[in-house]
mmCIF file of C-alpha atoms and ligand atoms in Angstrom:
data_model
loop_
_atom_site.group_PDB
_atom_site.id
_atom_site.type_symbol
_atom_site.label_atom_id
_atom_site.label_comp_id
_atom_site.label_asym_id
_atom_site.label_seq_id
_atom_site.Cartn_x
_atom_site.Cartn_y
_atom_site.Cartn_z
ATOM 1 C CA MET A 1 -6.497 -22.642 63.061
ATOM 2 C CA SER A 2 -3.340 -21.241 64.415
ATOM 3 C CA ASN A 3 -0.800 -23.633 66.087
ATOM 4 C CA ARG A 4 -1.672 -21.823 69.265
ATOM 5 C CA GLU A 5 -5.615 -22.869 68.885
ATOM 6 C CA THR A 6 -4.809 -26.563 68.197
ATOM 7 C CA GLN A 7 -2.205 -26.887 70.858
ATOM 8 C CA VAL A 8 -5.140 -25.866 73.285
ATOM 9 C CA ARG A 9 -7.771 -27.590 71.783
ATOM 10 C CA GLU A 10 -5.441 -30.539 72.192
ATOM 11 C CA ALA A 11 -5.079 -29.997 75.656
ATOM 12 C CA VAL A 12 -8.464 -29.981 76.626
ATOM 13 C CA ASP A 13 -9.408 -33.453 74.618
ATOM 14 C CA ARG A 14 -6.520 -35.125 76.476
ATOM 15 C CA ILE A 15 -8.629 -34.446 79.705
ATOM 16 C CA GLU A 16 -12.005 -34.557 78.303
ATOM 17 C CA ASN A 17 -12.843 -37.959 80.011
ATOM 18 C CA GLN A 18 -11.930 -35.779 83.494
ATOM 19 C CA LEU A 19 -14.375 -33.158 82.740
ATOM 20 C CA ARG A 20 -17.373 -35.475 81.753
ATOM 21 C CA THR A 21 -16.793 -37.104 85.305
ATOM 22 C CA VAL A 22 -16.311 -33.969 87.776
ATOM 23 C CA SER A 23 -19.308 -32.614 85.495
ATOM 24 C CA GLN A 24 -21.210 -35.716 86.472
ATOM 25 C CA GLU A 25 -20.144 -35.978 90.032
ATOM 26 C CA VAL A 26 -21.129 -32.606 90.744
ATOM 27 C CA PHE A 27 -23.807 -32.967 89.700
ATOM 28 C CA GLU A 28 -24.992 -36.125 91.557
ATOM 29 C CA HIS A 29 -24.168 -34.110 95.007
ATOM 30 C CA PRO A 30 -26.113 -30.747 94.737
ATOM 31 C CA GLU A 31 -25.790 -28.541 97.108
ATOM 32 C CA VAL A 32 -26.765 -25.170 98.167
ATOM 33 C CA LYS A 33 -25.376 -22.365 98.609
ATOM 34 C CA ASN A 34 -22.260 -22.030 100.772
ATOM 35 C CA GLU A 35 -22.904 -25.895 101.766
ATOM 36 C CA GLU A 36 -20.543 -27.037 98.387
ATOM 37 C CA VAL A 37 -17.776 -28.679 100.703
ATOM 38 C CA PHE A 38 -18.006 -31.810 98.004
ATOM 39 C CA ALA A 39 -17.978 -29.708 94.673
ATOM 40 C CA SER A 40 -15.017 -27.607 96.085
ATOM 41 C CA LYS A 41 -12.910 -30.302 97.451
ATOM 42 C CA LEU A 42 -13.283 -32.312 94.231
ATOM 43 C CA LEU A 43 -12.400 -28.851 92.433
ATOM 44 C CA ALA A 44 -9.709 -28.279 94.448
ATOM 45 C CA ALA A 45 -8.058 -31.458 94.508
ATOM 46 C CA GLU A 46 -8.125 -31.659 90.811
ATOM 47 C CA LEU A 47 -6.301 -28.368 90.639
ATOM 48 C CA GLU A 48 -3.740 -29.137 93.430
ATOM 49 C CA LYS A 49 -2.856 -32.121 90.669
ATOM 50 C CA ALA A 50 -2.263 -30.072 88.174
ATOM 51 C CA GLY A 51 0.243 -27.671 89.542
ATOM 52 C CA PHE A 52 -1.849 -24.671 91.053
ATOM 53 C CA ALA A 53 -1.516 -23.769 94.579
ATOM 54 C CA VAL A 54 -4.611 -23.477 95.834
ATOM 55 C CA GLU A 55 -6.573 -22.324 98.482
ATOM 56 C CA LEU A 56 -9.591 -23.364 99.886
ATOM 57 C CA GLY A 57 -11.922 -21.307 101.990
ATOM 58 C CA VAL A 58 -11.392 -17.724 101.249
ATOM 59 C CA ALA A 59 -12.642 -14.767 102.038
ATOM 60 C CA GLY A 60 -14.136 -16.142 105.096
ATOM 61 C CA LEU A 61 -15.857 -18.685 102.495
ATOM 62 C CA PRO A 62 -15.018 -21.917 103.214
ATOM 63 C CA THR A 63 -16.122 -23.156 99.799
ATOM 64 C CA ALA A 64 -14.826 -20.328 98.183
ATOM 65 C CA ILE A 65 -11.376 -21.262 95.983
ATOM 66 C CA ARG A 66 -8.079 -19.103 94.375
ATOM 67 C CA ALA A 67 -5.856 -21.416 92.717
ATOM 68 C CA VAL A 68 -3.243 -19.486 90.851
ATOM 69 C CA HIS A 69 -0.849 -20.810 88.143
ATOM 70 C CA PRO A 70 1.757 -17.674 89.268
ATOM 71 C CA ALA A 71 3.713 -15.796 85.887
ATOM 72 C CA ILE A 72 7.208 -17.038 84.747
ATOM 73 C CA SER A 73 7.597 -13.963 82.876
ATOM 74 C CA GLU A 74 5.559 -10.845 83.302
ATOM 75 C CA GLY A 75 2.060 -10.309 81.541
ATOM 76 C CA PRO A 76 -1.877 -9.994 82.096
ATOM 77 C CA THR A 77 -3.628 -11.807 84.875
ATOM 78 C CA VAL A 78 -6.838 -13.478 83.777
ATOM 79 C CA ALA A 79 -9.438 -15.348 86.162
ATOM 80 C CA ILE A 80 -11.490 -18.088 85.036
ATOM 81 C CA LEU A 81 -14.258 -18.659 87.199
ATOM 82 C CA GLY A 82 -16.866 -21.923 88.468
ATOM 83 C CA GLU A 83 -19.906 -21.564 90.051
ATOM 84 C CA TYR A 84 -20.913 -25.164 91.528
ATOM 85 C CA ASP A 85 -24.231 -24.431 93.532
ATOM 86 C CA ALA A 86 -27.290 -26.359 93.442
ATOM 87 C CA LEU A 87 -31.065 -25.210 94.150
ATOM 88 C CA PRO A 88 -33.025 -26.433 96.863
ATOM 89 C CA GLU A 89 -35.303 -29.414 95.340
ATOM 90 C CA ILE A 90 -34.576 -29.234 91.914
ATOM 91 C CA GLY A 91 -30.720 -29.994 92.259
ATOM 92 C CA HIS A 92 -28.608 -28.684 88.944
ATOM 93 C CA ALA A 93 -31.513 -26.880 87.476
ATOM 94 C CA CYS A 94 -29.363 -24.158 86.569
ATOM 95 C CA GLY A 95 -26.319 -26.617 85.269
ATOM 96 C CA HIS A 96 -23.458 -24.689 87.353
ATOM 97 C CA ASN A 97 -22.407 -28.449 87.678
ATOM 98 C CA LEU A 98 -21.421 -27.324 83.632
ATOM 99 C CA ILE A 99 -19.768 -24.162 84.547
ATOM 100 C CA ALA A 100 -17.812 -25.843 87.168
ATOM 101 C CA SER A 101 -16.002 -28.723 84.697
ATOM 102 C CA GLY A 102 -16.382 -25.975 81.943
ATOM 103 C CA GLY A 103 -14.016 -23.818 84.034
ATOM 104 C CA LEU A 104 -12.044 -26.434 85.485
ATOM 105 C CA GLY A 105 -11.051 -27.791 82.175
ATOM 106 C CA ALA A 106 -10.008 -24.070 80.758
ATOM 107 C CA ALA A 107 -7.485 -23.498 83.566
ATOM 108 C CA LEU A 108 -6.170 -26.839 83.451
ATOM 109 C CA ALA A 109 -5.658 -26.596 79.447
ATOM 110 C CA VAL A 110 -4.022 -22.996 80.357
ATOM 111 C CA GLY A 111 -1.966 -24.528 83.052
ATOM 112 C CA ALA A 112 -0.473 -27.242 81.097
ATOM 113 C CA MET A 113 0.876 -24.747 78.600
ATOM 114 C CA LYS A 114 1.446 -22.447 81.196
ATOM 115 C CA ALA A 115 5.457 -22.822 80.916
ATOM 116 C CA GLU A 116 5.199 -21.125 77.444
ATOM 117 C CA LEU A 117 2.896 -18.621 78.272
ATOM 118 C CA PRO A 118 3.678 -15.148 80.333
ATOM 119 C CA GLY A 119 1.398 -13.860 82.764
ATOM 120 C CA THR A 120 -0.878 -15.160 86.004
ATOM 121 C CA LEU A 121 -3.561 -17.824 85.719
ATOM 122 C CA ILE A 122 -6.035 -18.116 88.491
ATOM 123 C CA PHE A 123 -9.307 -20.228 88.867
ATOM 124 C CA LEU A 124 -12.162 -18.668 91.416
ATOM 125 C CA GLY A 125 -14.239 -21.162 92.414
ATOM 126 C CA THR A 126 -17.055 -18.706 93.199
ATOM 127 C CA PRO A 127 -19.865 -20.255 95.885
ATOM 128 C CA ALA A 128 -23.369 -19.302 96.362
ATOM 129 C CA GLU A 129 -24.451 -17.937 92.930
ATOM 130 C CA GLU A 130 -27.799 -18.333 93.792
ATOM 131 C CA GLY A 131 -29.409 -15.704 96.586
ATOM 132 C CA GLY A 132 -26.210 -15.978 98.267
ATOM 133 C CA GLY A 133 -23.695 -13.887 96.215
ATOM 134 C CA GLY A 134 -19.942 -15.512 97.400
ATOM 135 C CA LYS A 135 -18.790 -12.941 94.364
ATOM 136 C CA VAL A 136 -19.866 -10.381 95.872
ATOM 137 C CA VAL A 137 -17.800 -11.285 99.787
ATOM 138 C CA MET A 138 -14.782 -12.211 97.232
ATOM 139 C CA ILE A 139 -14.421 -8.419 95.847
ATOM 140 C CA ASP A 140 -14.957 -7.136 98.844
ATOM 141 C CA ALA A 141 -12.544 -9.370 100.152
ATOM 142 C CA GLY A 142 -9.961 -7.939 97.581
ATOM 143 C CA LEU A 143 -9.881 -11.394 95.323
ATOM 144 C CA PHE A 144 -10.078 -9.459 91.991
ATOM 145 C CA GLU A 145 -7.458 -6.846 92.515
ATOM 146 C CA GLY A 146 -5.012 -7.377 90.081
ATOM 147 C CA VAL A 147 -7.202 -9.256 87.847
ATOM 148 C CA ASP A 148 -7.024 -7.760 84.431
ATOM 149 C CA VAL A 149 -9.550 -10.082 82.951
ATOM 150 C CA ALA A 150 -12.889 -12.517 84.626
ATOM 151 C CA MET A 151 -14.568 -14.627 82.642
ATOM 152 C CA MET A 152 -17.143 -17.830 82.792
ATOM 153 C CA PHE A 153 -19.612 -19.519 80.480
ATOM 154 C CA HIS A 154 -23.027 -20.122 81.511
ATOM 155 C CA PRO A 155 -25.306 -23.080 79.866
ATOM 156 C CA ALA A 156 -28.762 -22.198 78.289
ATOM 157 C CA CYS A 157 -31.440 -22.604 75.721
ATOM 158 C CA ASN A 158 -29.555 -20.156 73.212
ATOM 159 C CA THR A 159 -26.072 -19.545 72.599
ATOM 160 C CA MET A 160 -24.999 -15.690 72.762
ATOM 161 C CA VAL A 161 -23.002 -13.362 74.089
ATOM 162 C CA GLY A 162 -23.188 -9.620 75.504
ATOM 163 C CA ARG A 163 -26.747 -10.600 77.356
ATOM 164 C CA GLY A 164 -26.737 -8.394 80.371
ATOM 165 C CA SER A 165 -28.092 -9.203 83.708
ATOM 166 C CA LEU A 166 -30.666 -6.914 85.926
ATOM 167 C CA ALA A 167 -29.132 -5.359 89.008
ATOM 168 C CA ILE A 168 -31.260 -6.410 91.991
ATOM 169 C CA THR A 169 -32.361 -5.791 95.691
ATOM 170 C CA GLU A 170 -34.203 -7.923 97.858
ATOM 171 C CA VAL A 171 -36.470 -6.015 100.346
ATOM 172 C CA LYS A 172 -38.513 -7.356 103.262
ATOM 173 C CA ILE A 173 -41.239 -4.798 104.424
ATOM 174 C CA ALA A 174 -43.120 -5.733 107.686
ATOM 175 C CA PHE A 175 -46.466 -4.257 109.008
ATOM 176 C CA HIS A 176 -46.923 -4.188 112.757
ATOM 177 C CA GLY A 177 -50.816 -3.540 113.866
ATOM 178 C CA LYS A 178 -52.926 -4.236 116.548
ATOM 179 C CA PRO A 179 -54.899 -7.420 117.192
ATOM 180 C CA SER A 180 -58.892 -7.821 117.865
ATOM 181 C CA HIS A 181 -61.756 -10.024 117.183
ATOM 182 C CA ALA A 182 -62.572 -9.449 113.345
ATOM 183 C CA SER A 183 -65.861 -10.019 114.234
ATOM 184 C CA ALA A 184 -66.917 -8.951 117.695
ATOM 185 C CA SER A 185 -64.591 -6.097 117.775
ATOM 186 C CA PRO A 186 -62.916 -5.320 114.316
ATOM 187 C CA GLU A 187 -62.886 -1.723 114.615
ATOM 188 C CA MET A 188 -60.264 -1.901 117.659
ATOM 189 C CA GLY A 189 -58.050 -3.710 115.094
ATOM 190 C CA ILE A 190 -55.116 -2.273 113.340
ATOM 191 C CA ASN A 191 -54.939 -4.660 110.266
ATOM 192 C CA ALA A 192 -51.335 -5.483 109.384
ATOM 193 C CA LEU A 193 -52.366 -7.743 106.523
ATOM 194 C CA ASP A 194 -54.194 -4.792 105.013
ATOM 195 C CA ALA A 195 -51.035 -2.407 104.721
ATOM 196 C CA VAL A 196 -49.402 -5.351 102.562
ATOM 197 C CA ILE A 197 -52.264 -5.603 100.260
ATOM 198 C CA GLN A 198 -52.176 -1.671 100.393
ATOM 199 C CA THR A 199 -48.474 -2.430 99.109
ATOM 200 C CA PHE A 200 -48.987 -4.532 96.453
ATOM 201 C CA ASN A 201 -51.983 -2.441 95.423
ATOM 202 C CA GLY A 202 -49.572 0.597 95.316
ATOM 203 C CA ILE A 203 -46.852 -1.198 93.427
ATOM 204 C CA ASN A 204 -49.404 -2.516 90.945
ATOM 205 C CA ALA A 205 -50.723 0.678 89.816
ATOM 206 C CA LEU A 206 -46.527 2.043 89.770
ATOM 207 C CA ARG A 207 -45.928 -0.570 87.143
ATOM 208 C CA GLN A 208 -47.335 1.470 84.173
ATOM 209 C CA HIS A 209 -44.746 3.455 84.974
ATOM 210 C CA ILE A 210 -41.956 2.465 85.315
ATOM 211 C CA LYS A 211 -39.118 1.424 82.655
ATOM 212 C CA ASP A 212 -38.993 -1.539 80.442
ATOM 213 C CA GLY A 213 -37.091 -3.897 81.408
ATOM 214 C CA ALA A 214 -37.309 -3.671 85.282
ATOM 215 C CA ARG A 215 -39.311 -5.934 87.404
ATOM 216 C CA ILE A 216 -40.727 -5.794 90.985
ATOM 217 C CA HIS A 217 -42.027 -9.355 92.341
ATOM 218 C CA GLY A 218 -43.055 -10.027 95.738
ATOM 219 C CA ILE A 219 -44.687 -12.529 97.880
ATOM 220 C CA ILE A 220 -46.683 -12.533 101.270
ATOM 221 C CA SER A 221 -44.183 -13.951 103.521
ATOM 222 C CA ASP A 222 -46.659 -13.511 106.803
ATOM 223 C CA GLY A 223 -50.209 -12.715 106.276
ATOM 224 C CA GLY A 224 -51.803 -13.212 109.493
ATOM 225 C CA LEU A 225 -52.651 -16.458 112.218
ATOM 226 C CA LYS A 226 -56.397 -17.277 112.027
ATOM 227 C CA PRO A 227 -59.307 -15.415 110.205
ATOM 228 C CA ASN A 228 -60.788 -14.728 113.745
ATOM 229 C CA ILE A 229 -57.883 -12.143 114.432
ATOM 230 C CA VAL A 230 -57.323 -8.981 112.997
ATOM 231 C CA PRO A 231 -53.531 -10.177 111.874
ATOM 232 C CA GLU A 232 -51.185 -8.013 114.265
ATOM 233 C CA TYR A 233 -48.203 -9.205 111.889
ATOM 234 C CA ALA A 234 -47.576 -9.531 108.383
ATOM 235 C CA ALA A 235 -44.598 -8.723 105.855
ATOM 236 C CA ALA A 236 -43.553 -9.231 101.878
ATOM 237 C CA GLU A 237 -40.660 -10.065 100.319
ATOM 238 C CA PHE A 238 -39.637 -8.271 97.524
ATOM 239 C CA TYR A 239 -37.258 -8.243 94.471
ATOM 240 C CA VAL A 240 -36.817 -4.970 92.203
ATOM 241 C CA ARG A 241 -34.510 -5.270 89.435
ATOM 242 C CA ALA A 242 -33.856 -2.863 86.696
ATOM 243 C CA GLN A 243 -31.292 -2.907 83.941
ATOM 244 C CA LYS A 244 -29.219 0.066 85.277
ATOM 245 C CA ASN A 245 -28.256 0.198 89.312
ATOM 246 C CA ASP A 246 -29.347 4.092 89.383
ATOM 247 C CA TYR A 247 -32.745 2.794 88.502
ATOM 248 C CA ARG A 248 -32.907 0.141 90.920
ATOM 249 C CA ASP A 249 -31.976 2.192 93.563
ATOM 250 C CA GLU A 250 -34.973 4.776 92.264
ATOM 251 C CA LEU A 251 -37.431 2.313 92.222
ATOM 252 C CA LEU A 252 -36.430 1.231 96.042
ATOM 253 C CA GLY A 253 -37.463 4.788 97.016
ATOM 254 C CA LYS A 254 -40.923 4.375 95.255
ATOM 255 C CA LEU A 255 -41.595 0.866 96.749
ATOM 256 C CA ARG A 256 -40.827 2.582 100.138
ATOM 257 C CA LYS A 257 -43.673 5.116 98.826
ATOM 258 C CA CYS A 258 -45.914 2.533 98.502
ATOM 259 C CA ALA A 259 -45.448 0.920 101.859
ATOM 260 C CA GLU A 260 -45.463 4.308 103.820
ATOM 261 C CA GLY A 261 -48.786 4.859 101.777
ATOM 262 C CA ALA A 262 -50.311 1.652 102.858
ATOM 263 C CA ALA A 263 -48.878 1.939 106.765
ATOM 264 C CA LEU A 264 -50.823 5.619 106.404
ATOM 265 C CA ALA A 265 -53.666 4.393 105.556
ATOM 266 C CA THR A 266 -53.798 1.377 107.802
ATOM 267 C CA GLY A 267 -52.537 2.853 110.489
ATOM 268 C CA ALA A 268 -50.005 0.226 111.035
ATOM 269 C CA THR A 269 -46.484 0.527 111.535
ATOM 270 C CA MET A 270 -43.849 -0.233 108.832
ATOM 271 C CA ASP A 271 -40.384 -1.269 108.882
ATOM 272 C CA PHE A 272 -38.893 -1.458 104.905
ATOM 273 C CA SER A 273 -35.277 -3.284 105.378
ATOM 274 C CA GLU A 274 -33.159 -4.432 102.371
ATOM 275 C CA VAL A 275 -32.195 -8.325 102.966
ATOM 276 C CA GLY A 276 -30.385 -10.734 101.108
ATOM 277 C CA ILE A 277 -28.938 -10.363 98.016
ATOM 278 C CA SER A 278 -28.039 -6.902 96.166
ATOM 279 C CA TYR A 279 -26.105 -7.263 92.746
ATOM 280 C CA LYS A 280 -25.205 -4.957 90.174
ATOM 281 C CA ALA A 281 -25.904 -5.032 86.781
ATOM 282 C CA MET A 282 -23.947 -6.847 84.167
ATOM 283 C CA LYS A 283 -21.565 -4.799 82.120
ATOM 284 C CA PRO A 284 -20.181 -7.756 79.370
ATOM 285 C CA ASN A 285 -17.547 -6.377 77.595
ATOM 286 C CA LYS A 286 -17.955 -6.248 74.270
ATOM 287 C CA ILE A 287 -14.328 -6.946 72.515
ATOM 288 C CA LEU A 288 -14.211 -10.003 75.292
ATOM 289 C CA GLY A 289 -17.331 -11.461 73.825
ATOM 290 C CA GLU A 290 -16.441 -11.539 70.311
ATOM 291 C CA LEU A 291 -13.136 -13.555 71.105
ATOM 292 C CA PHE A 292 -14.777 -15.869 73.004
ATOM 293 C CA LEU A 293 -17.577 -15.939 70.513
ATOM 294 C CA LYS A 294 -15.471 -16.837 67.475
ATOM 295 C CA HIS A 295 -13.942 -19.214 69.636
ATOM 296 C CA ILE A 296 -16.926 -21.049 70.834
ATOM 297 C CA VAL A 297 -18.608 -21.134 67.159
ATOM 298 C CA ALA A 298 -15.226 -22.676 66.345
ATOM 299 C CA SER A 299 -15.983 -25.613 68.999
ATOM 300 C CA GLY A 300 -18.985 -26.427 66.891
ATOM 301 C CA MET A 301 -22.039 -24.083 68.838
ATOM 302 C CA THR A 302 -24.384 -22.071 66.779
ATOM 303 C CA HIS A 303 -24.980 -18.707 67.910
ATOM 304 C CA ASN A 304 -28.563 -18.218 68.015
ATOM 305 C CA PRO A 305 -29.450 -15.313 70.498
ATOM 306 C CA PRO A 306 -33.119 -15.214 70.991
ATOM 307 C CA LYS A 307 -35.014 -11.844 69.452
ATOM 308 C CA ASP A 308 -36.253 -11.027 72.858
ATOM 309 C CA SER A 309 -34.387 -12.146 75.764
ATOM 310 C CA ALA A 310 -35.790 -11.274 79.786
ATOM 311 C CA MET A 311 -32.817 -11.162 81.943
ATOM 312 C CA GLY A 312 -31.907 -12.542 85.553
ATOM 313 C CA SER A 313 -29.827 -11.670 88.127
ATOM 314 C CA THR A 314 -26.219 -12.475 88.917
ATOM 315 C CA ASP A 315 -23.140 -11.583 91.513
ATOM 316 C CA MET A 316 -21.377 -11.737 87.571
ATOM 317 C CA GLY A 317 -22.867 -8.545 87.599
ATOM 318 C CA ASP A 318 -20.740 -7.188 90.426
ATOM 319 C CA VAL A 319 -17.806 -8.401 89.078
ATOM 320 C CA THR A 320 -18.286 -7.103 85.908
ATOM 321 C CA GLN A 321 -18.127 -3.912 87.210
ATOM 322 C CA VAL A 322 -14.722 -4.018 88.977
ATOM 323 C CA VAL A 323 -13.158 -5.371 86.171
ATOM 324 C CA PRO A 324 -13.595 -6.255 82.037
ATOM 325 C CA GLY A 325 -15.579 -9.759 81.882
ATOM 326 C CA ILE A 326 -18.217 -11.909 80.238
ATOM 327 C CA HIS A 327 -20.626 -14.241 80.927
ATOM 328 C CA PRO A 328 -21.446 -15.929 78.117
ATOM 329 C CA TYR A 329 -24.093 -18.128 77.313
ATOM 330 C CA VAL A 330 -24.060 -21.871 75.590
ATOM 331 C CA GLN A 331 -26.706 -23.919 74.471
ATOM 332 C CA ILE A 332 -27.511 -27.465 76.032
ATOM 333 C CA ALA A 333 -31.433 -27.518 75.785
ATOM 334 C CA GLU A 334 -33.779 -26.093 72.882
ATOM 335 C CA ASP A 335 -35.565 -22.921 73.539
ATOM 336 C CA ASN A 336 -38.747 -24.160 75.287
ATOM 337 C CA VAL A 337 -36.892 -25.235 78.157
ATOM 338 C CA ALA A 338 -36.831 -22.908 81.337
ATOM 339 C CA GLY A 339 -33.960 -22.153 83.379
ATOM 340 C CA HIS A 340 -34.405 -23.723 87.224
ATOM 341 C CA SER A 341 -36.486 -26.216 85.763
ATOM 342 C CA ARG A 342 -36.555 -30.279 86.555
ATOM 343 C CA GLU A 343 -36.042 -30.512 82.363
ATOM 344 C CA PHE A 344 -33.065 -28.114 82.408
ATOM 345 C CA ALA A 345 -31.626 -30.128 85.620
ATOM 346 C CA VAL A 346 -31.969 -33.089 82.748
ATOM 347 C CA ALA A 347 -30.192 -31.295 80.087
ATOM 348 C CA SER A 348 -27.395 -30.458 82.701
ATOM 349 C CA SER A 349 -25.889 -33.965 83.076
ATOM 350 C CA SER A 350 -27.036 -34.867 79.197
ATOM 351 C CA GLU A 351 -24.703 -35.739 76.178
ATOM 352 C CA ARG A 352 -25.699 -32.141 74.760
ATOM 353 C CA GLY A 353 -24.443 -30.631 78.044
ATOM 354 C CA ALA A 354 -21.188 -32.129 78.339
ATOM 355 C CA VAL A 355 -20.702 -31.484 74.794
ATOM 356 C CA ALA A 356 -21.391 -27.549 75.401
ATOM 357 C CA MET A 357 -19.301 -27.761 78.399
ATOM 358 C CA LEU A 358 -16.254 -29.320 76.396
ATOM 359 C CA ALA A 359 -16.946 -26.586 73.595
ATOM 360 C CA ALA A 360 -17.251 -23.795 76.044
ATOM 361 C CA ALA A 361 -13.735 -24.918 77.944
ATOM 362 C CA LYS A 362 -12.178 -24.734 74.692
ATOM 363 C CA ALA A 363 -13.325 -21.616 73.792
ATOM 364 C CA MET A 364 -11.959 -19.680 77.084
ATOM 365 C CA ALA A 365 -9.098 -21.060 77.201
ATOM 366 C CA ILE A 366 -8.227 -19.917 73.309
ATOM 367 C CA THR A 367 -9.240 -16.940 74.926
ATOM 368 C CA THR A 368 -7.710 -16.955 77.860
ATOM 369 C CA VAL A 369 -4.302 -18.164 75.772
ATOM 370 C CA GLU A 370 -5.289 -15.169 73.478
ATOM 371 C CA LEU A 371 -5.152 -12.548 76.159
ATOM 372 C CA LEU A 372 -1.931 -13.858 78.354
ATOM 373 C CA GLU A 373 0.240 -13.878 75.024
ATOM 374 C CA ASP A 374 -1.541 -10.151 74.003
ATOM 375 C CA ALA A 375 -0.766 -7.084 76.448
ATOM 376 C CA ASP A 376 -1.960 -4.709 73.888
ATOM 377 C CA LEU A 377 -5.081 -6.438 73.235
ATOM 378 C CA VAL A 378 -5.931 -6.804 77.306
ATOM 379 C CA ALA A 379 -4.703 -2.459 77.227
ATOM 380 C CA LYS A 380 -7.843 -2.096 74.570
ATOM 381 C CA ILE A 381 -10.327 -4.414 76.644
ATOM 382 C CA TRP A 382 -9.589 -1.855 79.729
ATOM 383 C CA GLU A 383 -9.977 0.990 77.259
ATOM 384 C CA GLU A 384 -13.446 -0.365 76.487
ATOM 385 C CA PHE A 385 -14.354 -0.731 80.012
ATOM 386 C CA ARG A 386 -13.309 2.824 81.358
ATOM 387 C CA THR A 387 -15.196 4.479 78.508
ATOM 388 C CA ALA A 388 -18.226 2.178 78.671
HETATM 389 ZN ZN1 ZN G 401 -27.173 -19.776 87.102
#
């Protein structure tokens, strides 16, 4: 182990109790997307105490953070990201309290050594990962301009690097029909609910002919008022996901055709709109992933990617499309625990979760130091990014 590496590990060890406390406090104050007032204030205060120039409230997001340790001498710019939003009802069932404290830990450890290091260190607090796309807003506001590399970690049931995420777009399809007495004069009505059901049937027929890994899943958000009124209004919401952004767009076109067909068949009129989230697919950087992997294994975690791993979607996907980045997973629970479950929330405040978070903080901190000290390495990472 190099001197530098030992130095970084010791820097994280010195703040272990502080990081455990931050993780636990964020866990005990679950805040949903864009309402992360407690968490963002807590992180901003810790960063400020450690000498970062902190802005709380950036990109028009009151709970977004940009904290900078400026360059003393010329070198790369590395951004460490932290999420801290919780889920409704089930709290920190995605473990973002660990992402927040792990990202903070890496930033504070590197910040403490910054006098000896070239380049710029940035911590970005990115709110509303769960359905709000804080990172997309921050990209659009220019907060990733000048950033050479972006990284974060995510707790999971396996330790793995290089897993991607699916492009996703949220769609709302609404049908307008004509109400009528469902028994006395059904022939005078136009049934908007039938149009929704026909849309689902069309999509279910489409499923056999879409590429592996793509997903179309939905709910009926409005299905009529009473059985004795022909439904005048009915609507459904879908998530359309695919491994590639272009294919997601192609599927959106096919979904629209299903809805148009249903409108034609029933006589209802149709509104098709993209609402809510739209994230790009992840483009994980291999060179960065290998660096992180080496350091997370040296920090005591076992690399154990599952044979088949289904993917979700995240706004980190968008980040990895504008700058080289990684979103590795670090194990905090056994393989049979589902994300977004009460069991995963328990794991997020467990001793095992804290140990994984500290290991991730070390791995990210060492990776960051290596990048700051090696502009050629950053150039190679960019070459991969441009050609991938
Ligand atoms: Zn998450």
